[in-house]
Amino acid sequence: MSAKLIDGKSLAAKLRETIAAEVAQLKAAGKPVRLAAILVGANPAALVYAENQKKSAAQVGIDFELHQLPSTASEIDLHNTIKLLNYNTQVTGIFLHSPLPNGLDLQTAQYKIDILKDVEGVNPANLGHVVYGHTIIAPCTALACVELIDSTGIPLQGANVTIVGASRIVGRPLSLLLTERNATVTLCHIYTKDTPVACRNADIVIVAVGKPNLLLADHVKPGAVVIDVGINRVKAPITGGGGGDKTVGDVDFENVSKLASHITPVPGGVGPMTVAMLLKNTLRAAKLVHRLETPFGH
Ligand code: NAD
């Protein structure tokens, strides 16, 4: 491997220190910093996620509460829960776990979240503000990618960036954040005619699809920066890998890392930075709620 590893884990740890210091200041001034998560149904993976959320919030002094609704909850039940949290002055951030059980529309529920408490940046109003370049709160994974690229010191202005994966929560908002930084962005998706060509032309490639080995070495320009958002569980080889499950990204790490200049590992790259960005967004939301910052400035 000749690429420099972009160590999301240690970058996230540094960020958490500054977040913790600011959270402590707010709380010392009598201003709560409290994240409320809503989980509808008892999806085991979501329960584990909520438990991890509680731990990572505690690490930086953010108070956390989980509101569990039964899988039979109606749209009105869910909207009422959100409404109560919107009005609750002790709650400064709201996170809605997805997917929602059948019959509940995610986008309608996200639309109900107070835009100042919307720590995931998923209310259509917050996503819309990303277009205007005066972000109130932007989606965590997109912010994490920008932070990781910035950590390399490679300028975004004038860079050719190819994003593979155009979801509403990662690829699309990321394309707007990078355009705002004066990068030239190509956004590829399942119907793109020649994604490898778009990747080979790029100074920075970001892959957010959810398919192992989607980005191969001959898709990457030597010296490019590679950010791997994908999370995939695959069987480890019996010899050397123990034969159990392991987590990999969307990039053929072994071969791409031989020619990229910088690369994120999976695990340990975008994942921990996304968690840190959620905490940073929660701090931002608290400052907005307490009117210490304004939506369009600081
Ligand atoms: P999604 O399923 O909503 O979107 C996938 C996108 O990939 C779509 O735009 C689709 O058109 C595109 N796509 C599918 N196959 C393609 C192909 N062969 N070539 C080009 N484009 C293709 O996914 P998502 O929610 O954005 O998540 C993507 C991946 O990122 C998943 O593995 C997910 O687990 C991971 N993820 C990681 C984090 C993190 O914190 N690390 C956060 C969010 C998502």
Coordinates of C-alpha atoms and ligand atoms in Angstrom, one line a residue:
M1 CA 0.0 0.0 0.0
S2 CA 1.4 3.4 -0.9
A3 CA -1.6 5.6 -0.2
K4 CA -1.8 7.5 3.0
L5 CA -4.6 6.2 5.3
I6 CA -7.2 8.8 6.2
D7 CA -7.7 7.7 9.8
G8 CA -11.4 8.6 10.4
K9 CA -11.2 7.1 13.9
S10 CA -8.5 9.4 15.2
L11 CA -9.8 12.5 13.3
A12 CA -13.2 11.8 14.9
A13 CA -11.7 11.4 18.3
K14 CA -10.0 14.9 18.0
L15 CA -13.3 16.4 16.9
R16 CA -15.1 14.8 19.8
E17 CA -12.7 16.6 22.2
T18 CA -13.7 20.0 20.9
I19 CA -17.4 19.1 20.9
A20 CA -17.1 17.9 24.5
A21 CA -15.5 21.2 25.6
E22 CA -18.3 23.2 23.9
V23 CA -21.1 21.0 25.3
A24 CA -19.6 21.4 28.8
Q25 CA -19.6 25.2 28.4
L26 CA -23.2 25.2 27.3
K27 CA -24.3 23.0 30.2
A28 CA -22.3 25.1 32.7
A29 CA -24.3 28.1 31.5
G30 CA -27.5 26.2 32.2
K31 CA -28.3 25.5 28.6
P32 CA -29.3 21.8 28.0
V33 CA -27.8 19.8 25.1
R34 CA -30.2 16.8 24.8
L35 CA -30.7 14.5 21.8
A36 CA -34.0 12.7 21.6
A37 CA -34.1 9.6 19.3
I38 CA -37.3 8.1 18.0
L39 CA -37.5 4.4 17.2
V40 CA -40.6 2.9 15.8
G41 CA -40.8 -0.9 16.1
A42 CA -38.1 -3.2 17.6
N43 CA -35.7 -3.8 14.7
P44 CA -32.7 -5.4 16.5
A45 CA -30.2 -3.5 14.3
A46 CA -31.8 -0.2 15.0
L47 CA -31.8 -1.0 18.8
V48 CA -28.1 -1.6 18.7
Y49 CA -27.6 1.6 16.7
A50 CA -29.7 3.5 19.4
E51 CA -27.6 2.0 22.2
N52 CA -24.4 3.1 20.4
Q53 CA -25.8 6.5 19.9
K54 CA -26.4 6.8 23.6
K55 CA -22.8 5.8 24.3
S56 CA -21.3 8.2 21.8
A57 CA -23.5 11.1 23.0
A58 CA -22.4 10.3 26.6
Q59 CA -18.8 10.5 25.6
V60 CA -19.1 14.2 24.8
G61 CA -21.6 15.0 27.6
I62 CA -24.7 15.1 25.4
D63 CA -27.8 13.9 27.2
F64 CA -29.8 11.3 25.3
E65 CA -33.3 9.9 25.5
L66 CA -34.9 7.1 23.4
H67 CA -38.6 7.2 22.6
Q68 CA -39.7 3.8 21.5
L69 CA -43.1 3.5 19.7
P70 CA -44.7 0.1 18.9
S71 CA -44.5 -1.1 15.3
T72 CA -48.3 -0.7 15.2
A73 CA -47.9 3.1 15.8
S74 CA -50.0 5.2 13.5
E75 CA -48.8 8.2 11.5
I76 CA -50.6 10.4 14.0
D77 CA -48.8 8.8 16.9
L78 CA -45.4 9.4 15.3
H79 CA -46.2 13.0 14.3
N80 CA -47.5 13.7 17.8
T81 CA -44.3 12.3 19.3
I82 CA -42.2 14.6 17.0
K83 CA -44.5 17.6 17.8
L84 CA -44.0 17.1 21.6
L85 CA -40.2 16.9 21.1
N86 CA -40.3 20.0 18.9
Y87 CA -42.1 21.9 21.8
N88 CA -40.0 20.5 24.6
T89 CA -37.4 23.2 25.5
Q90 CA -35.2 20.6 27.3
V91 CA -34.7 18.7 24.0
T92 CA -32.4 20.4 21.5
G93 CA -32.0 17.7 18.9
I94 CA -34.2 15.1 17.3
F95 CA -33.2 11.9 15.4
L96 CA -35.7 9.7 13.7
H97 CA -34.4 6.1 13.2
S98 CA -35.2 4.6 9.8
P99 CA -36.5 2.5 8.1
L100 CA -40.0 3.0 9.5
P101 CA -42.5 0.1 9.5
N102 CA -44.8 -0.3 6.6
G103 CA -47.5 2.4 6.4
L104 CA -45.4 5.2 7.9
D105 CA -43.9 7.7 5.4
L106 CA -40.3 8.7 6.3
Q107 CA -40.3 11.9 4.4
T108 CA -43.5 13.2 5.8
A109 CA -42.2 12.5 9.3
Q110 CA -38.9 14.2 8.6
Y111 CA -40.8 17.2 7.4
K112 CA -42.4 17.5 10.8
I113 CA -39.0 17.8 12.7
D114 CA -38.2 21.4 13.8
I115 CA -35.5 22.5 11.3
L116 CA -33.4 23.9 14.2
K117 CA -33.5 20.5 16.0
D118 CA -33.0 18.4 12.9
V119 CA -29.6 16.9 13.7
E120 CA -29.6 14.6 10.6
G121 CA -30.3 17.5 8.3
V122 CA -33.1 15.6 6.6
N123 CA -36.0 18.0 6.9
P124 CA -36.6 19.0 3.2
A125 CA -36.1 22.6 4.3
N126 CA -32.6 21.8 5.6
L127 CA -31.7 19.8 2.5
G128 CA -33.0 22.7 0.4
H129 CA -30.8 25.2 2.2
V130 CA -27.7 23.1 1.1
V131 CA -28.6 24.3 -2.4
Y132 CA -28.3 27.9 -1.3
G133 CA -24.9 27.3 0.2
H134 CA -25.9 28.6 3.6
T135 CA -26.4 25.3 5.3
I136 CA -28.3 25.3 8.6
I137 CA -27.7 21.6 9.4
A138 CA -26.6 19.3 6.6
P139 CA -26.6 15.4 6.5
C140 CA -23.9 13.8 8.6
T141 CA -22.3 11.4 6.1
A142 CA -22.0 14.1 3.4
L143 CA -20.4 16.4 6.0
A144 CA -18.1 13.6 7.1
C145 CA -16.8 13.1 3.5
V146 CA -16.0 16.8 3.2
E147 CA -14.2 16.7 6.5
L148 CA -12.1 13.7 5.5
I149 CA -11.2 15.2 2.2
D150 CA -10.2 18.5 3.9
S151 CA -8.0 16.5 6.3
T152 CA -5.8 15.5 3.3
G153 CA -5.0 19.2 2.7
I154 CA -5.9 18.7 -1.0
P155 CA -7.8 21.7 -2.2
L156 CA -11.4 21.2 -3.4
Q157 CA -11.5 24.3 -5.5
G158 CA -11.0 23.3 -9.1
A159 CA -10.8 19.6 -8.3
N160 CA -12.6 17.0 -10.4
V161 CA -14.7 15.0 -8.0
T162 CA -16.7 11.9 -9.0
I163 CA -19.3 10.6 -6.6
V164 CA -20.7 7.1 -7.2
G165 CA -24.1 6.8 -5.6
A166 CA -26.8 9.5 -5.7
S167 CA -28.9 8.8 -2.7
R168 CA -30.8 11.7 -1.1
I169 CA -28.9 11.3 2.1
V170 CA -25.3 10.9 0.9
G171 CA -24.5 11.5 -2.8
R172 CA -26.9 14.3 -3.7
P173 CA -26.3 16.6 -0.7
L174 CA -22.6 15.8 -1.0
S175 CA -22.5 16.9 -4.6
L176 CA -24.0 20.3 -3.5
L177 CA -21.6 20.8 -0.6
L178 CA -18.7 20.1 -2.9
T179 CA -20.0 22.4 -5.7
E180 CA -20.3 25.1 -3.0
R181 CA -16.6 24.6 -2.4
N182 CA -15.9 25.1 -6.2
A183 CA -15.2 21.5 -7.1
T184 CA -16.4 20.2 -10.5
V185 CA -18.7 17.3 -9.5
T186 CA -19.8 14.3 -11.5
L187 CA -22.6 12.4 -9.8
C188 CA -23.0 8.7 -11.0
H189 CA -25.8 6.3 -10.2
I190 CA -27.1 2.9 -11.4
Y191 CA -28.1 4.3 -14.8
T192 CA -24.8 6.2 -15.5
K193 CA -23.5 4.9 -18.8
D194 CA -19.8 4.8 -18.0
T195 CA -19.0 5.2 -14.3
P196 CA -15.4 3.8 -14.6
V197 CA -14.6 6.6 -17.1
A198 CA -16.0 9.2 -14.7
C199 CA -13.9 7.8 -11.9
R200 CA -10.7 7.6 -13.9
N201 CA -11.0 11.4 -14.7
A202 CA -11.4 12.3 -11.1
D203 CA -8.9 13.8 -8.6
I204 CA -11.2 12.7 -5.8
V205 CA -13.5 9.6 -6.0
I206 CA -16.3 9.0 -3.4
V207 CA -18.2 5.7 -3.5
A208 CA -21.5 5.4 -1.7
V209 CA -23.4 2.4 -3.1
G210 CA -23.3 -0.6 -0.9
K211 CA -21.6 -3.1 -3.3
P212 CA -18.2 -4.7 -2.4
N213 CA -15.4 -4.2 -5.0
L214 CA -17.4 -1.7 -7.1
L215 CA -14.4 0.5 -7.4
L216 CA -11.4 -1.3 -8.8
A217 CA -7.8 -0.2 -9.3
D218 CA -8.2 0.4 -13.0
H219 CA -11.1 2.8 -12.3
V220 CA -8.8 5.1 -10.4
K221 CA -6.3 7.8 -11.6
P222 CA -2.9 7.3 -9.9
G223 CA -2.6 9.8 -7.0
A224 CA -6.4 10.3 -6.6
V225 CA -8.0 10.6 -3.2
V226 CA -10.5 7.8 -2.5
I227 CA -13.3 8.0 0.1
D228 CA -15.2 4.8 0.7
V229 CA -18.7 5.3 2.2
G230 CA -20.0 1.8 1.6
I231 CA -20.7 -0.7 4.4
N232 CA -21.1 -4.3 3.4
R233 CA -21.0 -7.5 5.5
V234 CA -19.3 -10.3 3.6
K235 CA -18.0 -13.7 4.5
A236 CA -14.3 -13.6 5.5
P237 CA -12.0 -16.2 3.8
I238 CA -11.7 -19.4 5.9
T239 CA -7.9 -19.2 5.8
G240 CA -6.5 -16.0 7.3
G241 CA -9.9 -14.4 7.8
G242 CA -11.3 -16.8 10.3
G243 CA -14.3 -17.7 8.1
G244 CA -16.8 -15.4 10.0
D245 CA -18.4 -12.2 8.7
K246 CA -16.4 -9.0 8.2
T247 CA -17.2 -5.4 7.2
V248 CA -15.9 -4.1 3.9
G249 CA -16.5 -1.0 1.8
D250 CA -17.3 -0.5 -1.9
V251 CA -13.6 -0.2 -2.9
D252 CA -11.1 -3.0 -3.7
F253 CA -9.0 -1.6 -0.9
E254 CA -6.0 -3.9 -1.4
N255 CA -5.4 -2.8 -5.0
V256 CA -6.7 0.7 -5.0
S257 CA -4.6 1.7 -2.0
K258 CA -1.5 0.8 -4.1
L259 CA -2.1 3.8 -6.4
A260 CA -4.3 6.3 -4.6
S261 CA -2.6 9.2 -2.8
H262 CA -5.0 9.0 0.2
I263 CA -7.7 6.4 1.0
T264 CA -10.2 5.8 3.8
P265 CA -10.4 2.3 5.4
V266 CA -13.6 0.4 6.1
P267 CA -14.1 0.2 9.0
G268 CA -12.4 3.2 10.5
G269 CA -13.0 5.9 7.9
V270 CA -16.3 7.5 7.0
G271 CA -18.2 5.5 9.7
P272 CA -16.6 7.1 12.9
M273 CA -16.6 10.5 11.2
T274 CA -20.3 10.3 10.5
V275 CA -20.9 9.6 14.2
A276 CA -18.8 12.6 15.1
M277 CA -20.7 14.8 12.6
L278 CA -24.0 13.7 14.2
L279 CA -22.6 15.0 17.6
K280 CA -21.3 18.2 15.9
N281 CA -24.8 18.7 14.3
T282 CA -26.3 18.1 17.8
L283 CA -24.1 20.8 19.2
R284 CA -25.0 23.1 16.4
A285 CA -28.7 22.4 16.9
A286 CA -28.4 23.2 20.6
K287 CA -26.7 26.5 19.8
L288 CA -29.5 27.3 17.3
V289 CA -32.2 26.4 19.8
H290 CA -30.5 28.6 22.5
R291 CA -30.1 31.4 20.0
L292 CA -26.3 31.4 20.4
E293 CA -26.0 31.0 16.6
T294 CA -28.3 32.0 13.8
P295 CA -29.5 29.7 11.0
F296 CA -27.6 31.7 8.4
G297 CA -24.5 32.6 10.2
H298 CA -22.6 32.3 13.5
Ligands
NAD1 P1 -29.0 3.9 -1.4 O1 -29.3 2.5 -1.6 O2 -30.0 4.9 -1.0 O3 -28.4 4.5 -2.8 C1 -27.4 3.8 -3.6 C2 -27.0 4.6 -4.8 O4 -26.1 3.8 -5.5 C3 -28.2 4.9 -5.7 O5 -28.0 6.3 -6.2 C4 -27.9 3.9 -6.9 O6 -28.4 4.5 -8.1 C5 -26.4 3.8 -6.9 N1 -25.9 2.6 -7.5 C6 -26.3 1.3 -7.2 N2 -25.6 0.5 -8.0 C7 -24.7 1.2 -8.7 C8 -23.7 0.9 -9.6 N3 -23.5 -0.4 -10.0 N4 -23.0 1.9 -10.2 C9 -23.2 3.2 -9.8 N5 -24.2 3.5 -8.9 C10 -24.9 2.5 -8.4 O7 -27.7 3.9 -0.5 P2 -27.2 4.9 0.7 O8 -28.2 4.9 1.8 O9 -26.6 6.2 0.1 O10 -25.9 4.0 1.2 C11 -24.9 3.6 0.3 C12 -23.9 2.9 1.1 O11 -23.3 3.7 2.0 C13 -24.4 1.7 1.8 O12 -23.4 0.6 1.9 C14 -24.6 2.2 3.2 O13 -24.5 1.2 4.3 C15 -23.4 3.1 3.3 N6 -23.6 4.2 4.3 C16 -22.5 4.4 5.1 C17 -22.6 5.5 6.0 C18 -21.4 5.6 7.0 O14 -21.6 6.3 8.0 N7 -20.3 5.1 6.7 C19 -23.7 6.3 6.1 C20 -24.7 6.1 5.1 C21 -24.6 5.1 4.2

